[in-house]
Amino acid sequence: MPSGGSRPEDGAAPVPTENSILHKEDLSSKIKEQKIVVDELSNLKKNRKVYRQQQNSNIFFLADRTEMLSESKNILDELKKEYQEIENSEKTKIKK
């Protein structure tokens, strides 16, 4: 009977699951996207208008450029932190 993968109760060494690999790739692409957003907002002229899209709709609202930049940087930092935590957890699993 084919095995569905390594289970922790088997006592086998933990192997990165397909879900964790997909999550890591997803995080990586989100980090790239967020870097572009931060770069674009950083390079805007002071008098340019910035709009925020309403979640799950096609409605946009005028937003403050500096607030958007700050928020985007915070999101980028959180994504990087989450990615780093995954990297560190994979390294500690490999060492064991």
PDB file of N, CA and C in Angstrom:
ATOM      1  N   MET A   1       0.842  -1.174   0.000  1.00  0.00           N
ATOM      2  CA  MET A   1       0.000   0.000   0.000  1.00  0.00           C
ATOM      3  C   MET A   1       0.886   1.237   0.000  1.00  0.00           C
ATOM      4  N   PRO A   2       0.692   2.186  -0.928  1.00  0.00           N
ATOM      5  CA  PRO A   2       1.531   3.378  -0.975  1.00  0.00           C
ATOM      6  C   PRO A   2       1.287   4.271   0.236  1.00  0.00           C
ATOM      7  N   SER A   3       2.377   4.854   0.697  1.00  0.00           N
ATOM      8  CA  SER A   3       2.307   5.733   1.856  1.00  0.00           C
ATOM      9  C   SER A   3       1.940   7.140   1.408  1.00  0.00           C
ATOM     10  N   GLY A   4       1.154   7.848   2.227  1.00  0.00           N
ATOM     11  CA  GLY A   4       0.733   9.209   1.914  1.00  0.00           C
ATOM     12  C   GLY A   4       1.762  10.233   2.338  1.00  0.00           C
ATOM     13  N   GLY A   5       2.943   9.794   2.772  1.00  0.00           N
ATOM     14  CA  GLY A   5       3.958  10.725   3.239  1.00  0.00           C
ATOM     15  C   GLY A   5       4.387  10.351   4.642  1.00  0.00           C
ATOM     16  N   SER A   6       5.376  11.047   5.140  1.00  0.00           N
ATOM     17  CA  SER A   6       5.894  10.764   6.466  1.00  0.00           C
ATOM     18  C   SER A   6       4.973  11.342   7.533  1.00  0.00           C
ATOM     19  N   ARG A   7       4.636  10.516   8.521  1.00  0.00           N
ATOM     20  CA  ARG A   7       3.827  10.992   9.634  1.00  0.00           C
ATOM     21  C   ARG A   7       4.717  11.105  10.851  1.00  0.00           C
ATOM     22  N   PRO A   8       4.507  12.127  11.696  1.00  0.00           N
ATOM     23  CA  PRO A   8       5.362  12.315  12.867  1.00  0.00           C
ATOM     24  C   PRO A   8       5.351  11.115  13.804  1.00  0.00           C
ATOM     25  N   GLU A   9       4.226  10.404  13.910  1.00  0.00           N
ATOM     26  CA  GLU A   9       4.158   9.282  14.832  1.00  0.00           C
ATOM     27  C   GLU A   9       4.944   8.071  14.335  1.00  0.00           C
ATOM     28  N   ASP A  10       5.388   8.089  13.089  1.00  0.00           N
ATOM     29  CA  ASP A  10       6.195   6.997  12.555  1.00  0.00           C
ATOM     30  C   ASP A  10       7.615   7.033  13.112  1.00  0.00           C
ATOM     31  N   GLY A  11       8.041   8.174  13.634  1.00  0.00           N
ATOM     32  CA  GLY A  11       9.394   8.322  14.150  1.00  0.00           C
ATOM     33  C   GLY A  11      10.397   8.646  13.056  1.00  0.00           C
ATOM     34  N   ALA A  12       9.938   8.832  11.841  1.00  0.00           N
ATOM     35  CA  ALA A  12      10.826   9.163  10.734  1.00  0.00           C
ATOM     36  C   ALA A  12      11.206  10.641  10.805  1.00  0.00           C
ATOM     37  N   ALA A  13      12.319  10.962  10.175  1.00  0.00           N
ATOM     38  CA  ALA A  13      12.772  12.356  10.158  1.00  0.00           C
ATOM     39  C   ALA A  13      11.746  13.202   9.425  1.00  0.00           C
ATOM     40  N   PRO A  14      11.401  14.387   9.963  1.00  0.00           N
ATOM     41  CA  PRO A  14      10.408  15.231   9.304  1.00  0.00           C
ATOM     42  C   PRO A  14      10.911  15.729   7.959  1.00  0.00           C
ATOM     43  N   VAL A  15      10.052  15.642   6.983  1.00  0.00           N
ATOM     44  CA  VAL A  15      10.375  16.087   5.636  1.00  0.00           C
ATOM     45  C   VAL A  15       9.438  17.248   5.320  1.00  0.00           C
ATOM     46  N   PRO A  16       9.950  18.317   4.687  1.00  0.00           N
ATOM     47  CA  PRO A  16       9.052  19.415   4.349  1.00  0.00           C
ATOM     48  C   PRO A  16       7.883  18.899   3.512  1.00  0.00           C
ATOM     49  N   THR A  17       6.686  19.210   3.935  1.00  0.00           N
ATOM     50  CA  THR A  17       5.508  18.746   3.224  1.00  0.00           C
ATOM     51  C   THR A  17       5.265  19.605   2.004  1.00  0.00           C
ATOM     52  N   GLU A  18       4.412  19.108   1.143  1.00  0.00           N
ATOM     53  CA  GLU A  18       4.082  19.848  -0.066  1.00  0.00           C
ATOM     54  C   GLU A  18       3.405  21.168   0.305  1.00  0.00           C
ATOM     55  N   ASN A  19       2.581  21.139   1.363  1.00  0.00           N
ATOM     56  CA  ASN A  19       1.916  22.368   1.809  1.00  0.00           C
ATOM     57  C   ASN A  19       2.919  23.412   2.266  1.00  0.00           C
ATOM     58  N   SER A  20       3.936  22.992   3.041  1.00  0.00           N
ATOM     59  CA  SER A  20       4.915  23.959   3.528  1.00  0.00           C
ATOM     60  C   SER A  20       5.747  24.515   2.376  1.00  0.00           C
ATOM     61  N   ILE A  21       6.031  23.687   1.398  1.00  0.00           N
ATOM     62  CA  ILE A  21       6.787  24.152   0.226  1.00  0.00           C
ATOM     63  C   ILE A  21       5.951  25.156  -0.566  1.00  0.00           C
ATOM     64  N   LEU A  22       4.650  24.837  -0.749  1.00  0.00           N
ATOM     65  CA  LEU A  22       3.777  25.758  -1.470  1.00  0.00           C
ATOM     66  C   LEU A  22       3.608  27.067  -0.703  1.00  0.00           C
ATOM     67  N   HIS A  23       3.495  26.965   0.629  1.00  0.00           N
ATOM     68  CA  HIS A  23       3.360  28.165   1.457  1.00  0.00           C
ATOM     69  C   HIS A  23       4.616  29.025   1.349  1.00  0.00           C
ATOM     70  N   LYS A  24       5.763  28.387   1.338  1.00  0.00           N
ATOM     71  CA  LYS A  24       7.031  29.109   1.232  1.00  0.00           C
ATOM     72  C   LYS A  24       7.141  29.814  -0.131  1.00  0.00           C
ATOM     73  N   GLU A  25       6.741  29.129  -1.192  1.00  0.00           N
ATOM     74  CA  GLU A  25       6.769  29.729  -2.524  1.00  0.00           C
ATOM     75  C   GLU A  25       5.776  30.888  -2.621  1.00  0.00           C
ATOM     76  N   ASP A  26       4.608  30.711  -2.006  1.00  0.00           N
ATOM     77  CA  ASP A  26       3.598  31.764  -1.989  1.00  0.00           C
ATOM     78  C   ASP A  26       4.113  32.990  -1.248  1.00  0.00           C
ATOM     79  N   LEU A  27       4.752  32.750  -0.105  1.00  0.00           N
ATOM     80  CA  LEU A  27       5.336  33.858   0.664  1.00  0.00           C
ATOM     81  C   LEU A  27       6.408  34.569  -0.151  1.00  0.00           C
ATOM     82  N   SER A  28       7.217  33.801  -0.840  1.00  0.00           N
ATOM     83  CA  SER A  28       8.287  34.380  -1.649  1.00  0.00           C
ATOM     84  C   SER A  28       7.714  35.298  -2.732  1.00  0.00           C
ATOM     85  N   SER A  29       6.658  34.861  -3.391  1.00  0.00           N
ATOM     86  CA  SER A  29       6.063  35.704  -4.433  1.00  0.00           C
ATOM     87  C   SER A  29       5.387  36.934  -3.825  1.00  0.00           C
ATOM     88  N   LYS A  30       4.771  36.786  -2.639  1.00  0.00           N
ATOM     89  CA  LYS A  30       4.165  37.939  -1.978  1.00  0.00           C
ATOM     90  C   LYS A  30       5.229  38.946  -1.559  1.00  0.00           C
ATOM     91  N   ILE A  31       6.386  38.453  -1.119  1.00  0.00           N
ATOM     92  CA  ILE A  31       7.492  39.345  -0.744  1.00  0.00           C
ATOM     93  C   ILE A  31       7.961  40.131  -1.962  1.00  0.00           C
ATOM     94  N   LYS A  32       8.088  39.454  -3.093  1.00  0.00           N
ATOM     95  CA  LYS A  32       8.507  40.138  -4.321  1.00  0.00           C
ATOM     96  C   LYS A  32       7.498  41.217  -4.711  1.00  0.00           C
ATOM     97  N   GLU A  33       6.208  40.881  -4.638  1.00  0.00           N
ATOM     98  CA  GLU A  33       5.165  41.850  -4.966  1.00  0.00           C
ATOM     99  C   GLU A  33       5.224  43.052  -4.030  1.00  0.00           C
ATOM    100  N   GLN A  34       5.388  42.776  -2.737  1.00  0.00           N
ATOM    101  CA  GLN A  34       5.398  43.856  -1.751  1.00  0.00           C
ATOM    102  C   GLN A  34       6.618  44.746  -1.921  1.00  0.00           C
ATOM    103  N   LYS A  35       7.755  44.160  -2.309  1.00  0.00           N
ATOM    104  CA  LYS A  35       8.950  44.961  -2.578  1.00  0.00           C
ATOM    105  C   LYS A  35       8.696  45.938  -3.722  1.00  0.00           C
ATOM    106  N   ILE A  36       7.976  45.482  -4.724  1.00  0.00           N
ATOM    107  CA  ILE A  36       7.651  46.342  -5.863  1.00  0.00           C
ATOM    108  C   ILE A  36       6.730  47.468  -5.424  1.00  0.00           C
ATOM    109  N   VAL A  37       5.733  47.147  -4.589  1.00  0.00           N
ATOM    110  CA  VAL A  37       4.812  48.172  -4.088  1.00  0.00           C
ATOM    111  C   VAL A  37       5.576  49.232  -3.306  1.00  0.00           C
ATOM    112  N   VAL A  38       6.459  48.793  -2.415  1.00  0.00           N
ATOM    113  CA  VAL A  38       7.245  49.737  -1.605  1.00  0.00           C
ATOM    114  C   VAL A  38       8.123  50.595  -2.508  1.00  0.00           C
ATOM    115  N   ASP A  39       8.745  49.980  -3.483  1.00  0.00           N
ATOM    116  CA  ASP A  39       9.610  50.721  -4.404  1.00  0.00           C
ATOM    117  C   ASP A  39       8.818  51.756  -5.202  1.00  0.00           C
ATOM    118  N   GLU A  40       7.664  51.345  -5.705  1.00  0.00           N
ATOM    119  CA  GLU A  40       6.827  52.269  -6.481  1.00  0.00           C
ATOM    120  C   GLU A  40       6.360  53.444  -5.618  1.00  0.00           C
ATOM    121  N   LEU A  41       5.909  53.152  -4.410  1.00  0.00           N
ATOM    122  CA  LEU A  41       5.446  54.228  -3.523  1.00  0.00           C
ATOM    123  C   LEU A  41       6.599  55.139  -3.110  1.00  0.00           C
ATOM    124  N   SER A  42       7.786  54.582  -2.946  1.00  0.00           N
ATOM    125  CA  SER A  42       8.951  55.370  -2.552  1.00  0.00           C
ATOM    126  C   SER A  42       9.380  56.337  -3.652  1.00  0.00           C
ATOM    127  N   ASN A  43       9.156  55.945  -4.884  1.00  0.00           N
ATOM    128  CA  ASN A  43       9.630  56.750  -6.010  1.00  0.00           C
ATOM    129  C   ASN A  43       8.583  57.688  -6.590  1.00  0.00           C
ATOM    130  N   LEU A  44       7.411  57.743  -5.970  1.00  0.00           N
ATOM    131  CA  LEU A  44       6.384  58.666  -6.448  1.00  0.00           C
ATOM    132  C   LEU A  44       6.740  60.105  -6.099  1.00  0.00           C
ATOM    133  N   LYS A  45       6.371  61.019  -6.968  1.00  0.00           N
ATOM    134  CA  LYS A  45       6.542  62.444  -6.659  1.00  0.00           C
ATOM    135  C   LYS A  45       5.575  62.799  -5.539  1.00  0.00           C
ATOM    136  N   LYS A  46       5.931  63.811  -4.784  1.00  0.00           N
ATOM    137  CA  LYS A  46       5.153  64.206  -3.606  1.00  0.00           C
ATOM    138  C   LYS A  46       3.709  64.576  -3.934  1.00  0.00           C
ATOM    139  N   ASN A  47       3.486  65.128  -5.120  1.00  0.00           N
ATOM    140  CA  ASN A  47       2.148  65.610  -5.456  1.00  0.00           C
ATOM    141  C   ASN A  47       1.262  64.534  -6.117  1.00  0.00           C
ATOM    142  N   ARG A  48       1.757  63.325  -6.264  1.00  0.00           N
ATOM    143  CA  ARG A  48       0.973  62.258  -6.902  1.00  0.00           C
ATOM    144  C   ARG A  48      -0.073  61.710  -5.942  1.00  0.00           C
ATOM    145  N   LYS A  49      -1.210  61.323  -6.487  1.00  0.00           N
ATOM    146  CA  LYS A  49      -2.285  60.761  -5.670  1.00  0.00           C
ATOM    147  C   LYS A  49      -2.157  59.242  -5.633  1.00  0.00           C
ATOM    148  N   VAL A  50      -2.532  58.681  -4.492  1.00  0.00           N
ATOM    149  CA  VAL A  50      -2.479  57.234  -4.302  1.00  0.00           C
ATOM    150  C   VAL A  50      -3.882  56.785  -3.900  1.00  0.00           C
ATOM    151  N   TYR A  51      -4.300  55.668  -4.469  1.00  0.00           N
ATOM    152  CA  TYR A  51      -5.623  55.138  -4.168  1.00  0.00           C
ATOM    153  C   TYR A  51      -5.498  53.736  -3.588  1.00  0.00           C
ATOM    154  N   ARG A  52      -6.381  53.433  -2.658  1.00  0.00           N
ATOM    155  CA  ARG A  52      -6.421  52.113  -2.039  1.00  0.00           C
ATOM    156  C   ARG A  52      -7.680  51.411  -2.532  1.00  0.00           C
ATOM    157  N   GLN A  53      -7.514  50.160  -2.958  1.00  0.00           N
ATOM    158  CA  GLN A  53      -8.662  49.400  -3.434  1.00  0.00           C
ATOM    159  C   GLN A  53      -9.429  48.812  -2.254  1.00  0.00           C
ATOM    160  N   GLN A  54     -10.734  48.962  -2.293  1.00  0.00           N
ATOM    161  CA  GLN A  54     -11.582  48.345  -1.281  1.00  0.00           C
ATOM    162  C   GLN A  54     -11.495  46.839  -1.452  1.00  0.00           C
ATOM    163  N   GLN A  55     -11.334  46.144  -0.343  1.00  0.00           N
ATOM    164  CA  GLN A  55     -11.151  44.697  -0.392  1.00  0.00           C
ATOM    165  C   GLN A  55     -12.351  44.022  -1.057  1.00  0.00           C
ATOM    166  N   ASN A  56     -12.067  43.096  -1.940  1.00  0.00           N
ATOM    167  CA  ASN A  56     -13.075  42.293  -2.642  1.00  0.00           C
ATOM    168  C   ASN A  56     -14.032  43.130  -3.498  1.00  0.00           C
ATOM    169  N   SER A  57     -13.557  44.251  -4.030  1.00  0.00           N
ATOM    170  CA  SER A  57     -14.401  45.044  -4.926  1.00  0.00           C
ATOM    171  C   SER A  57     -13.517  45.844  -5.877  1.00  0.00           C
ATOM    172  N   ASN A  58     -14.168  46.556  -6.749  1.00  0.00           N
ATOM    173  CA  ASN A  58     -13.443  47.406  -7.696  1.00  0.00           C
ATOM    174  C   ASN A  58     -13.582  48.878  -7.340  1.00  0.00           C
ATOM    175  N   ILE A  59     -13.756  49.154  -6.070  1.00  0.00           N
ATOM    176  CA  ILE A  59     -13.902  50.529  -5.602  1.00  0.00           C
ATOM    177  C   ILE A  59     -12.577  50.993  -5.017  1.00  0.00           C
ATOM    178  N   PHE A  60     -12.148  52.208  -5.399  1.00  0.00           N
ATOM    179  CA  PHE A  60     -10.885  52.764  -4.921  1.00  0.00           C
ATOM    180  C   PHE A  60     -11.149  54.034  -4.131  1.00  0.00           C
ATOM    181  N   PHE A  61     -10.358  54.244  -3.068  1.00  0.00           N
ATOM    182  CA  PHE A  61     -10.467  55.434  -2.238  1.00  0.00           C
ATOM    183  C   PHE A  61      -9.129  56.142  -2.187  1.00  0.00           C
ATOM    184  N   LEU A  62      -9.179  57.461  -2.183  1.00  0.00           N
ATOM    185  CA  LEU A  62      -7.968  58.260  -2.072  1.00  0.00           C
ATOM    186  C   LEU A  62      -7.298  57.977  -0.729  1.00  0.00           C
ATOM    187  N   ALA A  63      -5.983  57.771  -0.746  1.00  0.00           N
ATOM    188  CA  ALA A  63      -5.245  57.452   0.473  1.00  0.00           C
ATOM    189  C   ALA A  63      -4.015  58.342   0.577  1.00  0.00           C
ATOM    190  N   ASP A  64      -3.480  58.454   1.778  1.00  0.00           N
ATOM    191  CA  ASP A  64      -2.276  59.236   2.008  1.00  0.00           C
ATOM    192  C   ASP A  64      -1.056  58.418   1.583  1.00  0.00           C
ATOM    193  N   ARG A  65      -0.205  59.023   0.764  1.00  0.00           N
ATOM    194  CA  ARG A  65       0.957  58.313   0.221  1.00  0.00           C
ATOM    195  C   ARG A  65       1.896  57.830   1.316  1.00  0.00           C
ATOM    196  N   THR A  66       2.183  58.677   2.296  1.00  0.00           N
ATOM    197  CA  THR A  66       3.129  58.284   3.353  1.00  0.00           C
ATOM    198  C   THR A  66       2.567  57.175   4.230  1.00  0.00           C
ATOM    199  N   GLU A  67       1.253  57.216   4.485  1.00  0.00           N
ATOM    200  CA  GLU A  67       0.632  56.143   5.263  1.00  0.00           C
ATOM    201  C   GLU A  67       0.673  54.826   4.493  1.00  0.00           C
ATOM    202  N   MET A  68       0.403  54.890   3.211  1.00  0.00           N
ATOM    203  CA  MET A  68       0.434  53.680   2.377  1.00  0.00           C
ATOM    204  C   MET A  68       1.851  53.103   2.330  1.00  0.00           C
ATOM    205  N   LEU A  69       2.842  53.980   2.212  1.00  0.00           N
ATOM    206  CA  LEU A  69       4.230  53.536   2.181  1.00  0.00           C
ATOM    207  C   LEU A  69       4.598  52.865   3.495  1.00  0.00           C
ATOM    208  N   SER A  70       4.233  53.486   4.589  1.00  0.00           N
ATOM    209  CA  SER A  70       4.522  52.927   5.910  1.00  0.00           C
ATOM    210  C   SER A  70       3.848  51.576   6.097  1.00  0.00           C
ATOM    211  N   GLU A  71       2.583  51.508   5.722  1.00  0.00           N
ATOM    212  CA  GLU A  71       1.836  50.254   5.842  1.00  0.00           C
ATOM    213  C   GLU A  71       2.448  49.160   4.961  1.00  0.00           C
ATOM    214  N   SER A  72       2.850  49.519   3.758  1.00  0.00           N
ATOM    215  CA  SER A  72       3.453  48.556   2.842  1.00  0.00           C
ATOM    216  C   SER A  72       4.775  48.026   3.375  1.00  0.00           C
ATOM    217  N   LYS A  73       5.566  48.914   3.991  1.00  0.00           N
ATOM    218  CA  LYS A  73       6.832  48.479   4.583  1.00  0.00           C
ATOM    219  C   LYS A  73       6.587  47.530   5.750  1.00  0.00           C
ATOM    220  N   ASN A  74       5.564  47.816   6.553  1.00  0.00           N
ATOM    221  CA  ASN A  74       5.228  46.931   7.677  1.00  0.00           C
ATOM    222  C   ASN A  74       4.797  45.554   7.182  1.00  0.00           C
ATOM    223  N   ILE A  75       3.993  45.529   6.139  1.00  0.00           N
ATOM    224  CA  ILE A  75       3.557  44.256   5.558  1.00  0.00           C
ATOM    225  C   ILE A  75       4.758  43.482   5.041  1.00  0.00           C
ATOM    226  N   LEU A  76       5.675  44.187   4.367  1.00  0.00           N
ATOM    227  CA  LEU A  76       6.878  43.542   3.849  1.00  0.00           C
ATOM    228  C   LEU A  76       7.712  42.953   4.983  1.00  0.00           C
ATOM    229  N   ASP A  77       7.868  43.701   6.061  1.00  0.00           N
ATOM    230  CA  ASP A  77       8.625  43.205   7.213  1.00  0.00           C
ATOM    231  C   ASP A  77       7.979  41.955   7.803  1.00  0.00           C
ATOM    232  N   GLU A  78       6.648  41.946   7.910  1.00  0.00           N
ATOM    233  CA  GLU A  78       5.941  40.789   8.458  1.00  0.00           C
ATOM    234  C   GLU A  78       6.109  39.566   7.561  1.00  0.00           C
ATOM    235  N   LEU A  79       6.025  39.783   6.246  1.00  0.00           N
ATOM    236  CA  LEU A  79       6.203  38.673   5.308  1.00  0.00           C
ATOM    237  C   LEU A  79       7.620  38.101   5.399  1.00  0.00           C
ATOM    238  N   LYS A  80       8.610  38.994   5.472  1.00  0.00           N
ATOM    239  CA  LYS A  80       9.998  38.542   5.597  1.00  0.00           C
ATOM    240  C   LYS A  80      10.209  37.765   6.887  1.00  0.00           C
ATOM    241  N   LYS A  81       9.604  38.245   7.967  1.00  0.00           N
ATOM    242  CA  LYS A  81       9.729  37.577   9.265  1.00  0.00           C
ATOM    243  C   LYS A  81       9.125  36.179   9.206  1.00  0.00           C
ATOM    244  N   GLU A  82       7.944  36.064   8.608  1.00  0.00           N
ATOM    245  CA  GLU A  82       7.285  34.763   8.484  1.00  0.00           C
ATOM    246  C   GLU A  82       8.117  33.816   7.620  1.00  0.00           C
ATOM    247  N   TYR A  83       8.676  34.343   6.526  1.00  0.00           N
ATOM    248  CA  TYR A  83       9.514  33.534   5.642  1.00  0.00           C
ATOM    249  C   TYR A  83      10.754  33.049   6.391  1.00  0.00           C
ATOM    250  N   GLN A  84      11.360  33.946   7.163  1.00  0.00           N
ATOM    251  CA  GLN A  84      12.561  33.593   7.927  1.00  0.00           C
ATOM    252  C   GLN A  84      12.248  32.525   8.972  1.00  0.00           C
ATOM    253  N   GLU A  85      11.078  32.620   9.607  1.00  0.00           N
ATOM    254  CA  GLU A  85      10.679  31.609  10.590  1.00  0.00           C
ATOM    255  C   GLU A  85      10.547  30.236   9.943  1.00  0.00           C
ATOM    256  N   ILE A  86      10.002  30.202   8.734  1.00  0.00           N
ATOM    257  CA  ILE A  86       9.886  28.935   8.011  1.00  0.00           C
ATOM    258  C   ILE A  86      11.271  28.395   7.687  1.00  0.00           C
ATOM    259  N   GLU A  87      12.150  29.278   7.215  1.00  0.00           N
ATOM    260  CA  GLU A  87      13.526  28.868   6.908  1.00  0.00           C
ATOM    261  C   GLU A  87      14.210  28.292   8.148  1.00  0.00           C
ATOM    262  N   ASN A  88      14.081  28.984   9.272  1.00  0.00           N
ATOM    263  CA  ASN A  88      14.724  28.539  10.510  1.00  0.00           C
ATOM    264  C   ASN A  88      14.148  27.209  10.996  1.00  0.00           C
ATOM    265  N   SER A  89      12.842  27.042  10.882  1.00  0.00           N
ATOM    266  CA  SER A  89      12.223  25.789  11.332  1.00  0.00           C
ATOM    267  C   SER A  89      12.673  24.622  10.456  1.00  0.00           C
ATOM    268  N   GLU A  90      12.844  24.887   9.156  1.00  0.00           N
ATOM    269  CA  GLU A  90      13.324  23.824   8.259  1.00  0.00           C
ATOM    270  C   GLU A  90      14.764  23.456   8.587  1.00  0.00           C
ATOM    271  N   LYS A  91      15.575  24.456   8.910  1.00  0.00           N
ATOM    272  CA  LYS A  91      16.976  24.181   9.255  1.00  0.00           C
ATOM    273  C   LYS A  91      17.075  23.377  10.530  1.00  0.00           C
ATOM    274  N   THR A  92      16.249  23.698  11.545  1.00  0.00           N
ATOM    275  CA  THR A  92      16.309  22.948  12.808  1.00  0.00           C
ATOM    276  C   THR A  92      15.776  21.534  12.613  1.00  0.00           C
ATOM    277  N   LYS A  93      14.806  21.341  11.730  1.00  0.00           N
ATOM    278  CA  LYS A  93      14.299  19.997  11.456  1.00  0.00           C
ATOM    279  C   LYS A  93      15.376  19.151  10.783  1.00  0.00           C
ATOM    280  N   ILE A  94      16.143  19.769   9.912  1.00  0.00           N
ATOM    281  CA  ILE A  94      17.200  19.045   9.193  1.00  0.00           C
ATOM    282  C   ILE A  94      18.317  18.655  10.167  1.00  0.00           C
ATOM    283  N   LYS A  95      18.646  19.541  11.120  1.00  0.00           N
ATOM    284  CA  LYS A  95      19.717  19.259  12.075  1.00  0.00           C
ATOM    285  C   LYS A  95      19.392  18.098  13.002  1.00  0.00           C
ATOM    286  N   LYS A  96      18.095  17.890  13.297  1.00  0.00           N
ATOM    287  CA  LYS A  96      17.701  16.830  14.229  1.00  0.00           C
ATOM    288  C   LYS A  96      17.816  15.481  13.655  1.00  0.00           C
TER     289      LYS A  96
END
